[in-house]
Short mmCIF file of C-alpha atoms in Angstrom, two decimals:
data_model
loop_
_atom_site.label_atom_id
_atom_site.label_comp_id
_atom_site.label_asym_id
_atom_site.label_seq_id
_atom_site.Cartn_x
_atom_site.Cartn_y
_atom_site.Cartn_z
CA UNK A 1 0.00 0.00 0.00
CA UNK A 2 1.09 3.92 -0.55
CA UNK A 3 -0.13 6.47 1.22
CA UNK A 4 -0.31 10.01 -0.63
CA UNK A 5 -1.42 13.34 -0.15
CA UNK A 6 -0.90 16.81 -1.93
CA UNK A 7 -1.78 20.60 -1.52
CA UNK A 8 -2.32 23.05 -4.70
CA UNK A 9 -3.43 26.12 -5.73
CA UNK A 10 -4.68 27.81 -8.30
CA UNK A 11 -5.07 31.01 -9.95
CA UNK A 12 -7.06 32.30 -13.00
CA UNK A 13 -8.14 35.19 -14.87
CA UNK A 14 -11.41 34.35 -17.32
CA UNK A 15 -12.04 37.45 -19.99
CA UNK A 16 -15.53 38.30 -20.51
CA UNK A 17 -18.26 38.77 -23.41
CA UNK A 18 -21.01 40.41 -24.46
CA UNK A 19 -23.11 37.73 -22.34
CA UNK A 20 -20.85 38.28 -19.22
CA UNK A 21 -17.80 40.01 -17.35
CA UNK A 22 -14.46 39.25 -16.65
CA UNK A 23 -13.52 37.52 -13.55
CA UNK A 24 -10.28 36.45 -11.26
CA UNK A 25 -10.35 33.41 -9.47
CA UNK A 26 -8.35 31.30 -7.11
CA UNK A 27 -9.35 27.91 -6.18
CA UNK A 28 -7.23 25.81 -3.52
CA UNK A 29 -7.35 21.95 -2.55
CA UNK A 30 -5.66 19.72 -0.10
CA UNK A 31 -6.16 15.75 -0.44
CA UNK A 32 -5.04 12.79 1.29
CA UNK A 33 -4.97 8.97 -0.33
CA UNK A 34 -4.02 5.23 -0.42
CA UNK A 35 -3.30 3.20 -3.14
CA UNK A 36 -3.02 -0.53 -2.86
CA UNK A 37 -1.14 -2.94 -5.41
CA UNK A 38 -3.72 -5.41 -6.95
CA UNK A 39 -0.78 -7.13 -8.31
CA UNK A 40 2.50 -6.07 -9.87
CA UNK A 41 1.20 -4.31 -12.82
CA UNK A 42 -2.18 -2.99 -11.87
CA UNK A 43 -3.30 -0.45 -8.72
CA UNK A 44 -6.43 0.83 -7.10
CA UNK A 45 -6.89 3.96 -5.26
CA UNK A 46 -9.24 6.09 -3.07
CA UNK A 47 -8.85 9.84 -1.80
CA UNK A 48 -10.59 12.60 0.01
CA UNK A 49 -10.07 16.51 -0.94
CA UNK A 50 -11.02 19.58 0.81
CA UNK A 51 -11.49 22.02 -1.73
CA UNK A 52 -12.28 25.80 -1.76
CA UNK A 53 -12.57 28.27 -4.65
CA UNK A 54 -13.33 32.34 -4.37
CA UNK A 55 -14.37 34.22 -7.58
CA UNK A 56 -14.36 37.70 -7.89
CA UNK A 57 -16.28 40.16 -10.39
CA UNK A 58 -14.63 44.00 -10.06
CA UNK A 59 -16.74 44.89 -12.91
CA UNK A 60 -19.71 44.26 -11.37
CA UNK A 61 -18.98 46.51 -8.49
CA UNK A 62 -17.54 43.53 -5.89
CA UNK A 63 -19.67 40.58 -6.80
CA UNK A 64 -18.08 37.75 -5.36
CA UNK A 65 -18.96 33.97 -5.63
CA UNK A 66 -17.55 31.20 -3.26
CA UNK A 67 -17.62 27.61 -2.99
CA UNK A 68 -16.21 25.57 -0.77
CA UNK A 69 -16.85 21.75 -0.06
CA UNK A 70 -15.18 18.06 -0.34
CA UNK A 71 -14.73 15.42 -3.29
CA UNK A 72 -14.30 11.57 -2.84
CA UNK A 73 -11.83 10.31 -5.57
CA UNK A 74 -11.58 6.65 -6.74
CA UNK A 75 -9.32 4.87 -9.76
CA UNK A 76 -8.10 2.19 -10.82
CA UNK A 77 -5.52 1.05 -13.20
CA UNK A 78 -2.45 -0.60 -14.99
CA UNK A 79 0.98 0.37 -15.37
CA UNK A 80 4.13 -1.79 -15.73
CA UNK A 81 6.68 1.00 -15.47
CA UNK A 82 7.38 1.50 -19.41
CA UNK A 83 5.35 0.81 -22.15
CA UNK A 84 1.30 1.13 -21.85
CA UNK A 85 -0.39 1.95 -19.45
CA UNK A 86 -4.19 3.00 -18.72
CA UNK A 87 -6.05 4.35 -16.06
CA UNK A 88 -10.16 4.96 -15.20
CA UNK A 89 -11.17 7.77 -12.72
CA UNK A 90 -13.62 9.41 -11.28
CA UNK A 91 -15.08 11.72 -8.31
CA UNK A 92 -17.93 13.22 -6.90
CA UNK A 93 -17.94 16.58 -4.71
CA UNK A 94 -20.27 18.58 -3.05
CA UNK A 95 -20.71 22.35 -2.07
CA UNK A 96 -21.82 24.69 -0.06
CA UNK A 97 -21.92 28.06 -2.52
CA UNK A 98 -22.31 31.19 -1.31
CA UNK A 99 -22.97 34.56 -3.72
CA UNK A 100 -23.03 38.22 -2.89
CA UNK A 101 -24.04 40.92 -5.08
CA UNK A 102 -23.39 44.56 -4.61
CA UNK A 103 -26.33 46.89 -6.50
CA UNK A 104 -26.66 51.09 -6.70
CA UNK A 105 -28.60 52.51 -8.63
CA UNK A 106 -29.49 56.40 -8.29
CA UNK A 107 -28.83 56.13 -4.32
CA UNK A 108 -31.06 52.66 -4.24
CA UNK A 109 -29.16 49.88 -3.50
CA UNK A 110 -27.35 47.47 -0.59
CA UNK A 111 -25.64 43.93 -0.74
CA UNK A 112 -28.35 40.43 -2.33
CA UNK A 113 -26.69 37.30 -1.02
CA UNK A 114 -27.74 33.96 -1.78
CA UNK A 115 -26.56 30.14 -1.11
CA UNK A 116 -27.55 27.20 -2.41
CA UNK A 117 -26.11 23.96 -2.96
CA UNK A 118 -23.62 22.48 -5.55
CA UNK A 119 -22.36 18.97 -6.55
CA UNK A 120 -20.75 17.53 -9.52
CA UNK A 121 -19.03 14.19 -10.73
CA UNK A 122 -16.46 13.72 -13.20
CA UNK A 123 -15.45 10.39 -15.07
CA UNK A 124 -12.21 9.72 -17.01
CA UNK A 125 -10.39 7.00 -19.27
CA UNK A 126 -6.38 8.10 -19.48
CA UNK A 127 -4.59 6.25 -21.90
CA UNK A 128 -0.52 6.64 -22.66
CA UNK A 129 2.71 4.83 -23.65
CA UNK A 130 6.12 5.35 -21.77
CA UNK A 131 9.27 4.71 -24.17
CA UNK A 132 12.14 4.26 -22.32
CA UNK A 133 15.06 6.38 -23.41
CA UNK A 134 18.48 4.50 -21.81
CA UNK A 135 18.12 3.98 -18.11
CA UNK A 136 17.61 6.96 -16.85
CA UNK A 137 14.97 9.29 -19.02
CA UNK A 138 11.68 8.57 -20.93
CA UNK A 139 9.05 9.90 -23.42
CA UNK A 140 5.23 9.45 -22.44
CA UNK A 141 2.76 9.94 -25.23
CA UNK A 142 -1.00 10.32 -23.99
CA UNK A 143 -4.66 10.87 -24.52
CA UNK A 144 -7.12 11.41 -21.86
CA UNK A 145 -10.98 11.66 -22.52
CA UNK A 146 -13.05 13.21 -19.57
CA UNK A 147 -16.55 14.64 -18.49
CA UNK A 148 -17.45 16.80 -15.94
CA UNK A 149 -21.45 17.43 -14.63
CA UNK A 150 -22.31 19.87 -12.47
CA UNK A 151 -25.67 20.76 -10.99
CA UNK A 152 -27.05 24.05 -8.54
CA UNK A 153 -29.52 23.87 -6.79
CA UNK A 154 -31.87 26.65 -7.34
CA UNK A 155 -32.08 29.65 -4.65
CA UNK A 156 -33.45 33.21 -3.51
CA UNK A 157 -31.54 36.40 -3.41
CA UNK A 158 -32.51 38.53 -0.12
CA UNK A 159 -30.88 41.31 1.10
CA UNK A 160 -32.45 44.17 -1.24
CA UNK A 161 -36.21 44.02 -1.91
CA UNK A 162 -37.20 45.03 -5.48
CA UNK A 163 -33.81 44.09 -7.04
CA UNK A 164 -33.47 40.38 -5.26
CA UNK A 165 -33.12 37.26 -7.63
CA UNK A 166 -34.79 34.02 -8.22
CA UNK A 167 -32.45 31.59 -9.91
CA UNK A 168 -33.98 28.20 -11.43
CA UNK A 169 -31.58 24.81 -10.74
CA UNK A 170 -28.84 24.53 -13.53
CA UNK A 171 -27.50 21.63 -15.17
CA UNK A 172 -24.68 21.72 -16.99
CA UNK A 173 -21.69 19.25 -18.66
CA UNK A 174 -18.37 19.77 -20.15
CA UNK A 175 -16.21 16.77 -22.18
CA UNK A 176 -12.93 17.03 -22.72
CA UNK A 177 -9.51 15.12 -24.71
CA UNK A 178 -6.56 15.83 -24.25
CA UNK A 179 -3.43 14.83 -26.17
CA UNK A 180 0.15 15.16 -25.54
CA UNK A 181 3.50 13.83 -24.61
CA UNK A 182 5.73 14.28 -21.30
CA UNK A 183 9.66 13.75 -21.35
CA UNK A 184 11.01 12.82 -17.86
CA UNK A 185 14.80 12.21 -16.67
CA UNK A 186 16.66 11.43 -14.11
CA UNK A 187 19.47 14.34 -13.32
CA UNK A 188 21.51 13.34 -10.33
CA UNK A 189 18.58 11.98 -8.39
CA UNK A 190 16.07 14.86 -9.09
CA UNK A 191 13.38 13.84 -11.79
CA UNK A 192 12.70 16.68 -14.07
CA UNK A 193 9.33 16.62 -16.05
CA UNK A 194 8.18 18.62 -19.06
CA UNK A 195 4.48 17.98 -20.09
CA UNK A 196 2.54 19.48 -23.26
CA UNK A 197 -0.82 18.89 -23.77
CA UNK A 198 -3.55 19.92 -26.01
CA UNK A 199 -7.27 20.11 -24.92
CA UNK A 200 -10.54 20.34 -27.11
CA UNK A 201 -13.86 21.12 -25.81
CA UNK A 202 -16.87 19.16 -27.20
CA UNK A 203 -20.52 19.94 -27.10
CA UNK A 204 -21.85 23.39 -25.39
CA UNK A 205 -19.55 25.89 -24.85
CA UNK A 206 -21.94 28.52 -22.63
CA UNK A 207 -24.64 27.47 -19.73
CA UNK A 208 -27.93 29.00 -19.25
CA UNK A 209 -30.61 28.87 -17.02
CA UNK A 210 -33.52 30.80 -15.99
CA UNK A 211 -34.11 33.41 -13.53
CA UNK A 212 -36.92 36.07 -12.78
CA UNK A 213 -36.75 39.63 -10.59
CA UNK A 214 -39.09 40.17 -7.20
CA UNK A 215 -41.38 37.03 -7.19
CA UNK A 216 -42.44 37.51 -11.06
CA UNK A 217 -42.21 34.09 -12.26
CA UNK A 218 -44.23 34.53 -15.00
CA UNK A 219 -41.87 37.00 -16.19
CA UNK A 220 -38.03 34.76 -16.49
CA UNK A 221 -35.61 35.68 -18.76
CA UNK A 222 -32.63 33.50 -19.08
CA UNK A 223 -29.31 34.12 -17.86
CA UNK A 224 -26.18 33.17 -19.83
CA UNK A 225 -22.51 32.56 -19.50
CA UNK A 226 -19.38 33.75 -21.11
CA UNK A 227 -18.12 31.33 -23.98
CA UNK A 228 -15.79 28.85 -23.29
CA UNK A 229 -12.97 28.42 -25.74
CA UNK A 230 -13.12 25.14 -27.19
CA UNK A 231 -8.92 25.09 -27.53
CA UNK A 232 -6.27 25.27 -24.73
CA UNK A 233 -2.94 24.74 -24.50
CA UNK A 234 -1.41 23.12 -21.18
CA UNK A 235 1.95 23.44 -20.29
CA UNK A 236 3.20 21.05 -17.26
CA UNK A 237 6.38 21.41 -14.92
CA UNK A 238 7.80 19.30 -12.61
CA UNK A 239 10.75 18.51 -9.93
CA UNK A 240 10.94 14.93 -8.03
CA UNK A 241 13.27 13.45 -5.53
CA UNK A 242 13.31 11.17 -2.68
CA UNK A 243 13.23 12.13 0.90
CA UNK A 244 14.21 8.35 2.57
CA UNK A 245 11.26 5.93 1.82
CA UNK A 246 8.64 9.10 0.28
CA UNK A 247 8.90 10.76 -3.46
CA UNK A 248 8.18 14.48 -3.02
CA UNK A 249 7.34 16.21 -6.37
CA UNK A 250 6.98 20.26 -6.61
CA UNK A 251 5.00 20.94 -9.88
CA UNK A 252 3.56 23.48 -12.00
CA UNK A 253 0.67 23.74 -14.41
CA UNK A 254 -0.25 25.98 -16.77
CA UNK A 255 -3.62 26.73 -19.20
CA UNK A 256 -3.66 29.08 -22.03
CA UNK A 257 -6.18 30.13 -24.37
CA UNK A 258 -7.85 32.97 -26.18
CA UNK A 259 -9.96 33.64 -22.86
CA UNK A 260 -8.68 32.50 -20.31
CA UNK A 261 -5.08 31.94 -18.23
CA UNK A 262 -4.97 29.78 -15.27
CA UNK A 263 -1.21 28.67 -13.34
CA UNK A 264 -1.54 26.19 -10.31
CA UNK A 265 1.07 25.02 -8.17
CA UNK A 266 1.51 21.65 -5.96
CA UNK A 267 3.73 19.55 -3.38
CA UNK A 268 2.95 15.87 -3.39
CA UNK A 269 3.98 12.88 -1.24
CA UNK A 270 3.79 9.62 -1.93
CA UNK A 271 4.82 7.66 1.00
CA UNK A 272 5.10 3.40 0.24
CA UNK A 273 4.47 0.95 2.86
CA UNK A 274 5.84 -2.57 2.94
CA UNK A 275 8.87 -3.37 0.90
CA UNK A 276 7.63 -2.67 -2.25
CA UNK A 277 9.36 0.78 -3.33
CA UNK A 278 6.92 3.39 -4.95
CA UNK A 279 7.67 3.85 -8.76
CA UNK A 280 10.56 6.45 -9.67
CA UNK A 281 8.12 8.01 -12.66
CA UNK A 282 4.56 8.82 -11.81
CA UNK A 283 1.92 8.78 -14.30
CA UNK A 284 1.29 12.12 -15.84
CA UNK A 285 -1.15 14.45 -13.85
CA UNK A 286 -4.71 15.50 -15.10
CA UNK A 287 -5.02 19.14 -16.75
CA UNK A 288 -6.27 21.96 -14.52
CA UNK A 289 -9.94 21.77 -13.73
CA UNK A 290 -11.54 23.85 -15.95
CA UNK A 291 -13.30 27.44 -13.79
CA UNK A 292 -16.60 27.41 -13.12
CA UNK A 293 -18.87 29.40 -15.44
CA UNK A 294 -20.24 32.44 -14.23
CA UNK A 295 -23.20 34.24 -15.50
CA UNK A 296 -25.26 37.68 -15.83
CA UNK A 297 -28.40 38.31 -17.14
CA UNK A 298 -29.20 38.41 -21.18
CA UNK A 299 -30.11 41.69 -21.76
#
């Protein structure tokens, strides 16, 4: 069995539309884990995450948006060290969300706040071959296919009567591939990675839902996200080593597109118990979760 855990965070900055505004966001998770050997090619794991994520609106006069909750992990998969290997994931997390809303107009205003709740599950299939290059380096081709749901519950604003919100439950989904290639050596002990990736987008690219003002329900109108750019580039950095029995890894990852930028930083630990020694290369790491989508009103 091997115990691991990790700590990241993240920040991002998300360009707005004509639908909606900018935002900056930061999102930060800590998670703790065990992996057991099924047998000497093929591993099952479980994990637990706290996870907390702030948005920020400056355009809309100090809207802010937080969510904060916890995600049970799971996978399972096969890897004999160098040539293929695969790997199925998946998670589930839930949230408590809370919004705030800053409104003046002509001297009538105040703060609308609103919670509700939030949970989503993702599911993945990873899929990659490591080439050995001499003893001490290799070359990692990959594709990774994966879908995220999400659902909010709907909610009341309160806080300023006449200008408070009624927001309907949204549904949304995002799927995702991802193809690249990671080169990892061995220099003096220290494992240096370099990952590039490519993701695509399939299916919707905005979410919208329906809403109405001060009890009117027979009056909604819809409310509608900024676009999400169906191309991103991902760049991946990484630094490995062994403290006595654990590998500790500091990396860095990177998304890029004609939106959006988002940079996260970890630490991980991977700590092996028994005599079996925990593998030298780790499989390559998922892309950056992809920002929530945040929303105004069609006008």
């Amino acid at each position: 069995m091997t115990l691991f855990g990790s700590v990241a965070y993240q920040v991002a900055e998300q360009d707005g539309d004509v639908e909606a505004p900018n935002y900056d966001a930061n999102r930060w998770q800590a998670m703790l884990g065990a992996e057991l050997a099924l047998s000497p090619s093929s591993f099952a794991g479980l994990s637990v995450s706290l996870v907390g994520n702030d948005h920020a609106f400056e355009d809309l006069g100090g809207t802010d948006v937080d969510a904060s909750g916890t995600v049970l992990g799971a996978y399972l998969g096969t890897d004999k060290g160098a040539g293929l290997y695969a790997k199925v994931l998946g998670s589930y997390g839930w949230y408590d969300m809370d919004a705030d809303r800053d409104i003046a107009i002509n001297g009538f205003g105040g703060t609308a706040i609103g919670s509700s709740d939030l949970t989503q599950w993702t599911l993945g299939a990873h899929l990659g071959y490591r080439a050995m290059l001499g003893e001490r380096a290799a070359v990692t081709p990959y594709v990774h296919l994966d879908h995220v749901a999400t659902r909010m519950d709907g909610f009341s604003e309160t806080g300023v009567a006449g200008a408070s919100l009624t927001l309907a439950d949204m549904d949304e989904s995002r799927t995702y591939t991802t193809v690249g290639g990671r080169l990892a050596g061995d220099i003096g002990g220290v494992v240096a990675e370099l990952d590039l990736g490519w993701r695509r987008l399939h299916g919707d690219d905005r979410t919208g839902f329906s809403a109405y003002l001060c009890d009117q329900s027979q009056c909604p109108f819809d409310v509608v996200s900024s676009a999400e750019e169906r191309d991103s580039a991902l760049l991946g950095l990484a630094l490995g080593t062994k403290v006595g029995r654990a590998d500790v890894q500091v990396a860095y990852q990177g998304l890029f597109d004609g939106a959006r930028t988002s940079h996260a930083g970890n630490v991980r630990l991977r700590l092996p118990l028994g005599s079996a020694p925990a593998p030298v290369i780790a499989p390559p790491p998922p892309p950056p979760a992809p920002p929530a989508r945040h929303l105004r009103p069609r006008r």
